[in-house]
Each structure stands twice: as structure tokens, then as C-alpha cells.
Amino acid sequence: MSYPTKPRVLIPRAEIDDVVTRLAAEISRDYRDKNLLMLGILKGAFVFMADLVRRLDFPLEVEFIRLSSYSSGQQTQGSVKVVQGLRRNLKGRHVLIVEDIVDTGITLSFLIDYLKKKKASSVRLCALTDKVSRRRVPVEIDYKGLTVPDKFLVGYGLDFNEQYRNLPDICVLED
Ligand code: 5GP
Ligand code: MG
């Protein structure tokens, strides 16, 4: 089977690899003795999370949360909901959110507020990509991979209609 729309490589896997290695070094420096709780946002962050945690050589826990942003097609709308929440008590924990891409910032600013209400000791954000030109709500990215152009990206966990998550490179769809 072949894809209806052909993906064109924007960020090759070797470059992603280097970025993940750099982010892992930054995270290691800050969290080695903090009993870190890494919180991935499903589904998009699952590939990034898997690569990132395998570069960290200290004790940590992994959790996932699923959010819905009432997205229709490629646009994120204004309102975010927790679809699959946390079964873990965050009180006193150092939480690092792991996200594939920050676009408008609506999802992340919602989640950061939500986690702070759960009395985490600290909440920081690691994002592999930043579509900074699209920002509508300010979000501080503590560990940032790459700035990306305002194009719809797929691969390395990112989907279009649930397809393409398995591509090893970050790609754009050709028309
Ligand atoms: P935000 O709330 O920042 O607008 O949206 C963030 C979420 O929108 C991301 O976690 C991701 O699920 C989705 N998103 C934003 N830009 C892209 C993109 O270029 N490609 C894909 N596949 N999803 C995107
Ligand atoms: Mg996402």
C-alpha cells in the first residue's frame, strides 16, 4: 500500500537524533536527583518520549495524558479537555511535560495550569518542535528542540487523520 499524499522529508532522522541527544543532556543536568515524572501528551509524543527516555540514565517515571482540543482537520480550536487523565498523585513531584509540537500554545497553557492546580512542585515543558509563528497564547518552552515553519508536519509520532505517525523522519505532505 502507498500513501495518497506523498510525504517530503523536512527534518531527517539523523537531525532528530542529534536534537534528542542534546535535549536529554539538558534534562539530565537538571533532573538527575529529582525523582522526575515525565508526562507525555498522547498520541503525538509517544515516539519522541520513547527516544528521549532511553537517553536518560537516572531514575524516573513515565506517564501519559490524553487531551482533546476539538480539532477539526488541521486547526486547533479554543477549548481543551482531558480525555484520559492521570492516575498518579502529582503533589510534590517534579513534572516534565513531553510534547511533539507547540503550535498555538492553547493545549500547553491549559495543561500547565491544570498540573499546577494538582500541586506539582515544578512543571516544565520539553517540546521537540516549535511552530512559533502560529502562537496565540504565550508558552515557555524550557527544553526546546527545533523551530519549524508554519507547515503541517507528519511523522515521528505526528499524524494526519491518524496516518503517518510511523514515519521515522518529520515530513510535510506534498500537494
Ligand atoms: P496547540 O494547542 O499548540 O495549537 O496544538 C498543539 C497540538 O496540535 C499538537 O500537540 C499536535 O497534536 C497538533 N499539531 C499542531 N501542529 C501540528 C502539525 O503540524 N502536525 C500535526 N500532525 N499536528 C499538529
Ligand atoms: Mg500533541
Short mmCIF file of C-alpha atoms and ligand atoms in Angstrom, two decimals:
data_model
loop_
_atom_site.label_atom_id
_atom_site.label_comp_id
_atom_site.label_asym_id
_atom_site.label_seq_id
_atom_site.Cartn_x
_atom_site.Cartn_y
_atom_site.Cartn_z
CA MET A 1 0.00 0.00 0.00
CA SER A 2 1.23 3.53 -0.66
CA TYR A 3 0.25 6.89 0.80
CA PRO A 4 -2.35 9.01 -1.04
CA THR A 5 -0.27 12.13 -0.38
CA LYS A 6 3.49 11.82 -0.63
CA PRO A 7 5.49 12.88 2.45
CA ARG A 8 8.57 15.03 1.83
CA VAL A 9 11.32 14.90 4.46
CA LEU A 10 11.74 18.19 6.32
CA ILE A 11 13.80 17.05 9.32
CA PRO A 12 15.73 13.85 8.66
CA ARG A 13 16.02 11.19 11.36
CA ALA A 14 19.74 11.89 11.91
CA GLU A 15 18.97 15.51 12.77
CA ILE A 16 16.13 14.47 15.09
CA ASP A 17 18.59 12.12 16.77
CA ASP A 18 21.05 14.92 17.46
CA VAL A 19 18.31 17.15 18.85
CA VAL A 20 17.00 14.40 21.16
CA THR A 21 20.54 13.77 22.41
CA ARG A 22 21.02 17.47 23.18
CA LEU A 23 17.66 17.69 25.00
CA ALA A 24 18.47 14.57 27.02
CA ALA A 25 21.75 16.15 28.15
CA GLU A 26 19.94 19.31 29.27
CA ILE A 27 17.30 17.30 31.13
CA SER A 28 19.94 15.08 32.78
CA ARG A 29 21.78 18.11 34.06
CA ASP A 30 18.62 19.43 35.78
CA TYR A 31 16.74 16.33 36.95
CA ARG A 32 19.26 13.68 37.93
CA ASP A 33 18.29 13.62 41.62
CA LYS A 34 14.71 14.88 41.38
CA ASN A 35 12.67 11.67 41.03
CA LEU A 36 11.46 13.05 37.71
CA LEU A 37 7.97 12.36 36.39
CA MET A 38 7.88 12.62 32.62
CA LEU A 39 4.42 13.24 31.25
CA GLY A 40 3.86 12.61 27.55
CA ILE A 41 0.88 14.00 25.68
CA LEU A 42 -0.85 11.31 23.63
CA LYS A 43 -0.75 10.39 21.00
CA GLY A 44 1.77 12.55 19.19
CA ALA A 45 4.58 12.48 21.77
CA PHE A 46 4.91 8.70 22.05
CA VAL A 47 7.82 8.31 19.63
CA PHE A 48 9.73 11.31 20.99
CA MET A 49 9.16 10.11 24.56
CA ALA A 50 10.45 6.64 23.72
CA ASP A 51 13.66 8.03 22.21
CA LEU A 52 14.15 10.61 24.95
CA VAL A 53 13.79 8.31 27.97
CA ARG A 54 16.28 5.85 26.56
CA ARG A 55 18.92 8.56 26.67
CA LEU A 56 18.34 9.28 30.37
CA ASP A 57 20.34 7.15 32.78
CA PHE A 58 18.83 8.08 36.13
CA PRO A 59 15.64 7.01 37.99
CA LEU A 60 12.44 8.48 36.53
CA GLU A 61 8.79 7.64 35.94
CA VAL A 62 6.79 7.85 32.73
CA GLU A 63 3.11 8.80 32.49
CA PHE A 64 0.83 9.82 29.66
CA ILE A 65 -2.17 12.09 29.42
CA ARG A 66 -4.60 12.41 26.57
CA LEU A 67 -6.14 15.75 25.72
CA SER A 68 -8.71 16.68 23.15
CA SER A 69 -8.69 20.10 21.61
CA TYR A 70 -11.82 19.77 19.47
CA SER A 71 -9.59 19.81 16.45
CA SER A 72 -11.33 19.77 13.11
CA GLY A 73 -8.86 18.73 10.44
CA GLN A 74 -5.63 20.66 10.94
CA GLN A 75 -6.80 23.51 13.16
CA THR A 76 -6.75 23.51 16.96
CA GLN A 77 -9.85 25.20 18.37
CA GLY A 78 -10.04 27.18 21.60
CA SER A 79 -11.15 24.61 24.12
CA VAL A 80 -9.14 21.75 25.65
CA LYS A 81 -10.39 18.76 27.64
CA VAL A 82 -8.67 15.93 29.49
CA VAL A 83 -9.82 12.75 27.78
CA GLN A 84 -7.60 10.32 29.67
CA GLY A 85 -6.34 11.70 32.94
CA LEU A 86 -3.62 10.86 35.38
CA ARG A 87 -3.81 8.09 37.91
CA ARG A 88 -0.78 9.44 39.67
CA ASN A 89 -0.64 11.92 42.54
CA LEU A 90 1.43 14.88 41.38
CA LYS A 91 1.69 16.58 44.74
CA GLY A 92 5.32 17.48 45.40
CA ARG A 93 6.54 15.95 42.14
CA HIS A 94 8.80 17.49 39.53
CA VAL A 95 6.88 17.10 36.29
CA LEU A 96 8.32 17.45 32.82
CA ILE A 97 5.74 17.61 30.03
CA VAL A 98 6.93 15.98 26.82
CA GLU A 99 5.25 17.28 23.68
CA ASP A 100 5.80 16.79 19.97
CA ILE A 101 4.89 20.26 18.78
CA VAL A 102 3.74 23.58 20.21
CA ASP A 103 1.51 25.38 17.75
CA THR A 104 -0.99 27.96 19.03
CA GLY A 105 0.05 27.16 22.62
CA ILE A 106 -3.56 26.61 23.70
CA THR A 107 -3.07 22.94 24.62
CA LEU A 108 0.10 23.55 26.62
CA SER A 109 -1.07 26.60 28.54
CA PHE A 110 -4.17 24.65 29.55
CA LEU A 111 -2.11 21.63 30.67
CA ILE A 112 0.44 23.67 32.63
CA ASP A 113 -2.39 25.37 34.58
CA TYR A 114 -4.08 22.01 35.14
CA LEU A 115 -0.87 20.45 36.54
CA LYS A 116 -0.09 23.39 38.78
CA LYS A 117 -3.55 23.03 40.34
CA LYS A 118 -2.56 19.47 41.23
CA LYS A 119 0.24 20.95 43.36
CA ALA A 120 3.24 19.62 41.48
CA SER A 121 6.49 21.05 42.88
CA SER A 122 7.55 22.13 39.43
CA VAL A 123 6.13 21.92 35.93
CA ARG A 124 8.35 22.37 32.90
CA LEU A 125 7.96 21.71 29.21
CA CYS A 126 10.12 19.86 26.72
CA ALA A 127 8.92 20.22 23.12
CA LEU A 128 10.62 18.68 20.13
CA THR A 129 9.34 21.31 17.71
CA ASP A 130 8.04 24.85 18.00
CA LYS A 131 5.81 26.41 15.33
CA VAL A 132 6.44 29.79 16.89
CA SER A 133 4.85 31.87 14.11
CA ARG A 134 1.45 30.39 15.00
CA ARG A 135 1.48 31.23 18.72
CA ARG A 136 -1.72 32.71 20.16
CA VAL A 137 -1.08 32.05 23.86
CA PRO A 138 2.40 32.55 25.33
CA VAL A 139 4.08 29.32 26.47
CA GLU A 140 7.56 28.96 27.92
CA ILE A 141 9.42 26.01 26.41
CA ASP A 142 12.15 25.05 28.89
CA TYR A 143 13.75 22.40 26.67
CA LYS A 144 13.19 23.19 23.04
CA GLY A 145 14.20 21.12 20.04
CA LEU A 146 13.74 22.94 16.74
CA THR A 147 11.78 25.87 15.40
CA VAL A 148 9.70 24.69 12.45
CA PRO A 149 7.91 26.59 9.67
CA ASP A 150 4.14 27.06 9.52
CA LYS A 151 3.53 23.86 7.59
CA PHE A 152 1.52 20.81 8.59
CA LEU A 153 4.01 18.19 9.77
CA VAL A 154 3.68 14.42 9.95
CA GLY A 155 5.91 11.57 11.04
CA TYR A 156 7.90 10.77 14.18
CA GLY A 157 4.59 10.48 16.07
CA LEU A 158 2.74 13.29 14.27
CA ASP A 159 -0.32 12.29 12.29
CA PHE A 160 -2.69 13.39 9.62
CA ASN A 161 -6.02 11.62 10.18
CA GLU A 162 -4.16 9.04 12.32
CA GLN A 163 -1.79 8.11 9.49
CA TYR A 164 1.96 8.73 9.11
CA ARG A 165 2.90 8.50 12.82
CA ASN A 166 5.30 5.69 11.99
CA LEU A 167 7.49 7.67 9.57
CA PRO A 168 11.00 7.92 11.06
CA ASP A 169 11.56 11.46 9.71
CA ILE A 170 9.50 14.61 10.24
CA CYS A 171 7.83 15.32 6.91
CA VAL A 172 5.44 17.69 5.15
CA LEU A 173 2.74 16.41 2.85
CA GLU A 174 3.16 17.40 -0.78
CA ASP A 175 0.00 18.57 -2.55
P1 5GP B 1 -1.75 23.87 20.07
O1 5GP B 1 -2.72 23.76 21.19
O2 5GP B 1 -0.37 24.35 20.45
O3 5GP B 1 -2.30 24.67 18.91
O4 5GP B 1 -1.67 22.44 19.44
C1 5GP B 1 -0.79 21.52 19.74
C2 5GP B 1 -1.24 20.20 19.15
O5 5GP B 1 -1.77 20.37 17.82
C3 5GP B 1 -0.03 19.31 18.98
O6 5GP B 1 0.19 18.56 20.14
C4 5GP B 1 -0.43 18.47 17.82
O7 5GP B 1 -1.22 17.39 18.27
C5 5GP B 1 -1.30 19.36 16.96
N1 5GP B 1 -0.50 19.98 15.88
C6 5GP B 1 -0.08 21.25 15.78
N2 5GP B 1 0.64 21.45 14.68
C7 5GP B 1 0.70 20.24 14.05
C8 5GP B 1 1.32 19.77 12.84
O8 5GP B 1 1.99 20.48 12.08
N3 5GP B 1 1.16 18.46 12.56
C9 5GP B 1 0.44 17.61 13.35
N4 5GP B 1 0.34 16.36 12.96
N5 5GP B 1 -0.16 18.02 14.49
C10 5GP B 1 -0.02 19.31 14.83
MG MG B 2 0.24 16.65 20.53
#
